[in-house]
Coordinates of C-alpha atoms in Angstrom, one line a residue:
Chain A
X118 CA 50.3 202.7 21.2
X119 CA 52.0 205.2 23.1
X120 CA 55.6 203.0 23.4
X121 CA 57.6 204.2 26.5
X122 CA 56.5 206.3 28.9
X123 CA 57.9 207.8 31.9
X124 CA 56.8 209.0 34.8
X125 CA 57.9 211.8 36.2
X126 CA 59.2 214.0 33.4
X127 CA 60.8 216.4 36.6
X128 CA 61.8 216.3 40.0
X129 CA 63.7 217.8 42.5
X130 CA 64.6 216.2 46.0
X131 CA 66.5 216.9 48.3
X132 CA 70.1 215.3 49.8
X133 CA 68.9 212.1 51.5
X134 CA 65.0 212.4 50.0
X135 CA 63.8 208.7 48.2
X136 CA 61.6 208.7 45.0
X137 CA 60.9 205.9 42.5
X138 CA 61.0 206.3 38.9
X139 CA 58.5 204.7 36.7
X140 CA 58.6 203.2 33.4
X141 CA 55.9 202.0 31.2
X142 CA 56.0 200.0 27.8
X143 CA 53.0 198.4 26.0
X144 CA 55.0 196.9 23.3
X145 CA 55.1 193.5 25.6
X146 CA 58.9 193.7 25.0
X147 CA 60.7 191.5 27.6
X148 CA 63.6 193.5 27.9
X149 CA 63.7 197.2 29.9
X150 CA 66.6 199.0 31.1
X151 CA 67.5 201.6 32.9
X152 CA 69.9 204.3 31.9
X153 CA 70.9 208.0 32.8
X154 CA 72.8 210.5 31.2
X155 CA 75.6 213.3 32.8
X156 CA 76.0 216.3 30.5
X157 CA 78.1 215.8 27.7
X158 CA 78.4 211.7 28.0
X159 CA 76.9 209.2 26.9
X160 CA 74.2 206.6 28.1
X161 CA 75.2 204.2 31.2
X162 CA 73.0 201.5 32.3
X163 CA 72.3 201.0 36.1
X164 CA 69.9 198.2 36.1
X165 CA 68.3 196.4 33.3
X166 CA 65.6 193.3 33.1
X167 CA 65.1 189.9 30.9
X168 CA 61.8 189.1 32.1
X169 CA 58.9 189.6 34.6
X170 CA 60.5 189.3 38.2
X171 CA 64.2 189.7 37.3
X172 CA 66.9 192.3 37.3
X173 CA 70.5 192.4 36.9
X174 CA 72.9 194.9 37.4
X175 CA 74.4 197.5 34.5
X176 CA 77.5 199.4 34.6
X177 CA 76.6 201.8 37.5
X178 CA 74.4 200.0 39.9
X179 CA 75.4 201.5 43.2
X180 CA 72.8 203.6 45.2
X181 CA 69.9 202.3 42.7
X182 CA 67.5 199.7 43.3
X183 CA 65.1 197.9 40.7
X184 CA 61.6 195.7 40.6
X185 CA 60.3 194.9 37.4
X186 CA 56.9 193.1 39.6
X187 CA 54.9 193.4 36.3
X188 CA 55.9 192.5 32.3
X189 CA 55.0 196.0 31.2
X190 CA 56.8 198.1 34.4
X191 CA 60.2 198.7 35.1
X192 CA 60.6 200.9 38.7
X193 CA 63.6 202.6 39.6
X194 CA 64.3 203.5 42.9
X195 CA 66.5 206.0 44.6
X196 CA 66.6 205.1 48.5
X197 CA 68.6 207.8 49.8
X198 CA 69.5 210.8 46.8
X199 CA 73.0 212.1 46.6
X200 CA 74.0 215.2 44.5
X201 CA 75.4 212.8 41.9
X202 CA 72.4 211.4 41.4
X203 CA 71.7 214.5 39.7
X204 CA 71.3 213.4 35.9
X205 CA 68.8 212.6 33.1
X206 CA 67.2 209.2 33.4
X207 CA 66.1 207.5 30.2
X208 CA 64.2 203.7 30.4
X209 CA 64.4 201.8 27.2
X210 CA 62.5 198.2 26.3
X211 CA 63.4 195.6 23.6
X212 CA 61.8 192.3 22.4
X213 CA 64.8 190.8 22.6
X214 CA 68.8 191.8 23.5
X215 CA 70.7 192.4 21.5
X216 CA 68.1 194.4 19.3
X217 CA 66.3 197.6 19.3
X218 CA 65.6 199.3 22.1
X219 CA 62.8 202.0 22.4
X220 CA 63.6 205.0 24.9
X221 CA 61.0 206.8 26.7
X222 CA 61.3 210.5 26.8
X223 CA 63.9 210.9 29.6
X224 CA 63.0 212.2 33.2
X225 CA 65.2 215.2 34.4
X226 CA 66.2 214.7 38.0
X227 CA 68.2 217.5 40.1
X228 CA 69.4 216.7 43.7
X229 CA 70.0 219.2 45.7
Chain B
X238 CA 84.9 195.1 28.7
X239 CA 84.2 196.1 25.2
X240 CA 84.9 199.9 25.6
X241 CA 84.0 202.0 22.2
X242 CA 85.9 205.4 20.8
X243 CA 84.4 207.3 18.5
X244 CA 85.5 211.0 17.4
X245 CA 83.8 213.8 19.9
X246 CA 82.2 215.5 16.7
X247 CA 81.8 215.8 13.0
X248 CA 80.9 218.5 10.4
X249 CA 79.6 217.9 6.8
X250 CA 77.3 219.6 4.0
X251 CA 73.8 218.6 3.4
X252 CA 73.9 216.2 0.1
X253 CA 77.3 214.5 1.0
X254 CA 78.0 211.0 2.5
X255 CA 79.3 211.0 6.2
X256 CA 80.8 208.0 7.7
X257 CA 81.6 207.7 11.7
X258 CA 83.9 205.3 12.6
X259 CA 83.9 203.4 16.3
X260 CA 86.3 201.7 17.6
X261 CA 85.8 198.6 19.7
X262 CA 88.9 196.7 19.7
X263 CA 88.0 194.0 22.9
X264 CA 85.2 193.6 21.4
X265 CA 83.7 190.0 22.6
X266 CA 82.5 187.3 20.4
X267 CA 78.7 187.9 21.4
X268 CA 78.5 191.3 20.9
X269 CA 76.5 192.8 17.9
X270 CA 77.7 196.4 17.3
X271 CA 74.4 199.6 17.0
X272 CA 74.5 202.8 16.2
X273 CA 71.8 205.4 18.1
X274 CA 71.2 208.7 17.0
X275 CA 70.0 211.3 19.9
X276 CA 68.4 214.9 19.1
X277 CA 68.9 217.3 22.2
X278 CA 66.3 216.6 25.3
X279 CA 65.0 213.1 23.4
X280 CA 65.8 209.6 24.1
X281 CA 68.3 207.6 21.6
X282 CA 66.9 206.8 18.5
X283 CA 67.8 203.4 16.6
X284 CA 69.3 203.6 13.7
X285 CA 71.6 200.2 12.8
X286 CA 73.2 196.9 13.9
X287 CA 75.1 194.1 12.7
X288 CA 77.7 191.2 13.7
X289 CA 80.1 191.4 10.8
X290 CA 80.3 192.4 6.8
X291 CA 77.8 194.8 6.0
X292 CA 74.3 195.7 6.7
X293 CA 72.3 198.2 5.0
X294 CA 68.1 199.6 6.1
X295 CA 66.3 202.3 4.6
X296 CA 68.3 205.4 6.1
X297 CA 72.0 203.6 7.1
X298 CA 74.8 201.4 6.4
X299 CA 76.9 199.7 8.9
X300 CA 80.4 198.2 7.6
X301 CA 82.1 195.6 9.9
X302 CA 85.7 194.3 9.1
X303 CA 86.5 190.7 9.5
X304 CA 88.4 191.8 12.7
X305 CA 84.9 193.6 13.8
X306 CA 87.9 195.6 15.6
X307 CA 86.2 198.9 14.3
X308 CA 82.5 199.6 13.2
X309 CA 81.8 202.2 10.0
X310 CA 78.6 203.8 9.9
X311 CA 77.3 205.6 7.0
X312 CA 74.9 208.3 6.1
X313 CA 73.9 208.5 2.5
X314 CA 73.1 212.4 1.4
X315 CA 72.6 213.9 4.9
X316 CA 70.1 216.6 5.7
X317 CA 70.0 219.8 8.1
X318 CA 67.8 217.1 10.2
X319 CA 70.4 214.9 10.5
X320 CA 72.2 217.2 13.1
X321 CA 72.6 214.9 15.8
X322 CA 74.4 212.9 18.2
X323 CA 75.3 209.6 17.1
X324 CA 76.2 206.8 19.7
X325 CA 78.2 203.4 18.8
X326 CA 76.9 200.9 21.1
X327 CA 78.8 197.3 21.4
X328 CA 76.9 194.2 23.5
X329 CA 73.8 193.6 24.8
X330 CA 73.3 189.8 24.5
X331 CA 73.0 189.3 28.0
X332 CA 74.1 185.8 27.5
X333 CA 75.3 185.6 30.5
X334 CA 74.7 187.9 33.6
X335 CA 78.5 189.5 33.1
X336 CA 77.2 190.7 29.6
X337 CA 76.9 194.6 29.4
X338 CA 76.0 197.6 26.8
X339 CA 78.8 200.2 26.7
X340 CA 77.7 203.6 24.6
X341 CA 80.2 205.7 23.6
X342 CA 81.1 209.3 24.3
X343 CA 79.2 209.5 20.8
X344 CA 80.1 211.8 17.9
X345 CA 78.2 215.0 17.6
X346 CA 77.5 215.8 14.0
X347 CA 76.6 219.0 12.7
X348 CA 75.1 219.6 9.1
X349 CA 76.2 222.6 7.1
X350 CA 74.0 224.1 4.7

């Protein structure tokens, strides 16, 4: 049972490069987010996900994009990257909201 | 939006009770209130929630006035390995599509020995 996984652990792109982010539960929780973390604050959610096939928007949506095409995976997407994209991105599931949510180990991302 | 303030950080001596308080004063009717705990380079750990009064697990307690204005939690007889960051985290029903989770700044908590 390996929980939440995330893949990739690092990257670095450059201003204007794309990359998707991928998140992996096998808990067959319904809920995942998506959150990242700027040095010294705390978590913000950019997209999260009730079910297979939806999304919704968190708190700081903007230049992020979402599918959750599958109940187990959760993809975040970065079309165009901007320094301030620069951050730790954690993904997090839950059987149901509110309630507890499992994090994945975080994936460090650096935009130059 | 139910925006939480916690204080920035915390010391205390392994053995002794620590209690971190969280303010959430437009806190909205379907919000539940959870405290995370983070250790440096991990994800958020869960440690609590609750609605109201008091709720109590195997390593926490989480008091809730009747105003659920403010959010106490409580660490019985903390170790060196409790040295953490400690979120407050109101919301998350998702009732309704305007329904969000707000973390906190969070409260950094250092253990003396």
């Amino acid at each position: 049972n390996a929980g939440v996984t995330q893949t990739p652990k690092f990257r670095v792109l450059k201003t204007g490069q794309s990359m998707t982010l991928l998140c992996a539960q096998d808990m067959n929780h319904e809920y995942m987010y998506w959150y990242r973390q700027d040095p010294g604050m705390g978590l913000r959610l950019i997209h999260y996900s009730v079910g297979e096939g939806t999304t919704a928007k968190g708190e700081v949506p903007d230049g992020y994009n979402v599918s959750r095409l599958k109940k187990q995976n959760f993809l975040l997407g970065l079309e165009s990257a901007a320094p301030s994209q620069t951050s730790v991105y954690f993904c997090a599931s839950s059987y149901q909201s509110p309630g507890e949510q499992y994090f994945g180990p975080g994936t460090r991302l650096t935009v130059t | 939006l139910a925006k939480t303030t916690q204080p920035i950080s915390m010391d205390s001596y392994e053995g002794q009770e620590v209690n971190i308080t969280c303010s959430h004063n437009n806190i909205a009717t379907n919000d539940y209130i959870t405290w995370y705990q983070q250790f440096p380079s991990q994800g958020p750990r869960f440690i609590i929630q609750g609605y109201k009064t008091k709720v109590t697990n195997e390593v926490a307690s989480l008091f809730i006035p009747a105003d659920r204005k403010s959010s106490t939690l409580s660490l019985p007889r903390v170790s060196l390995s409790d040295t953490a960051v400690y979120y407050c985290l109101v919301g998350g029903s998702f009732r309704n599509r305007d329904d969000k989770i707000i973390f906190g700044k969070g409260t950094r908590l250092h253990i003396l020995p």
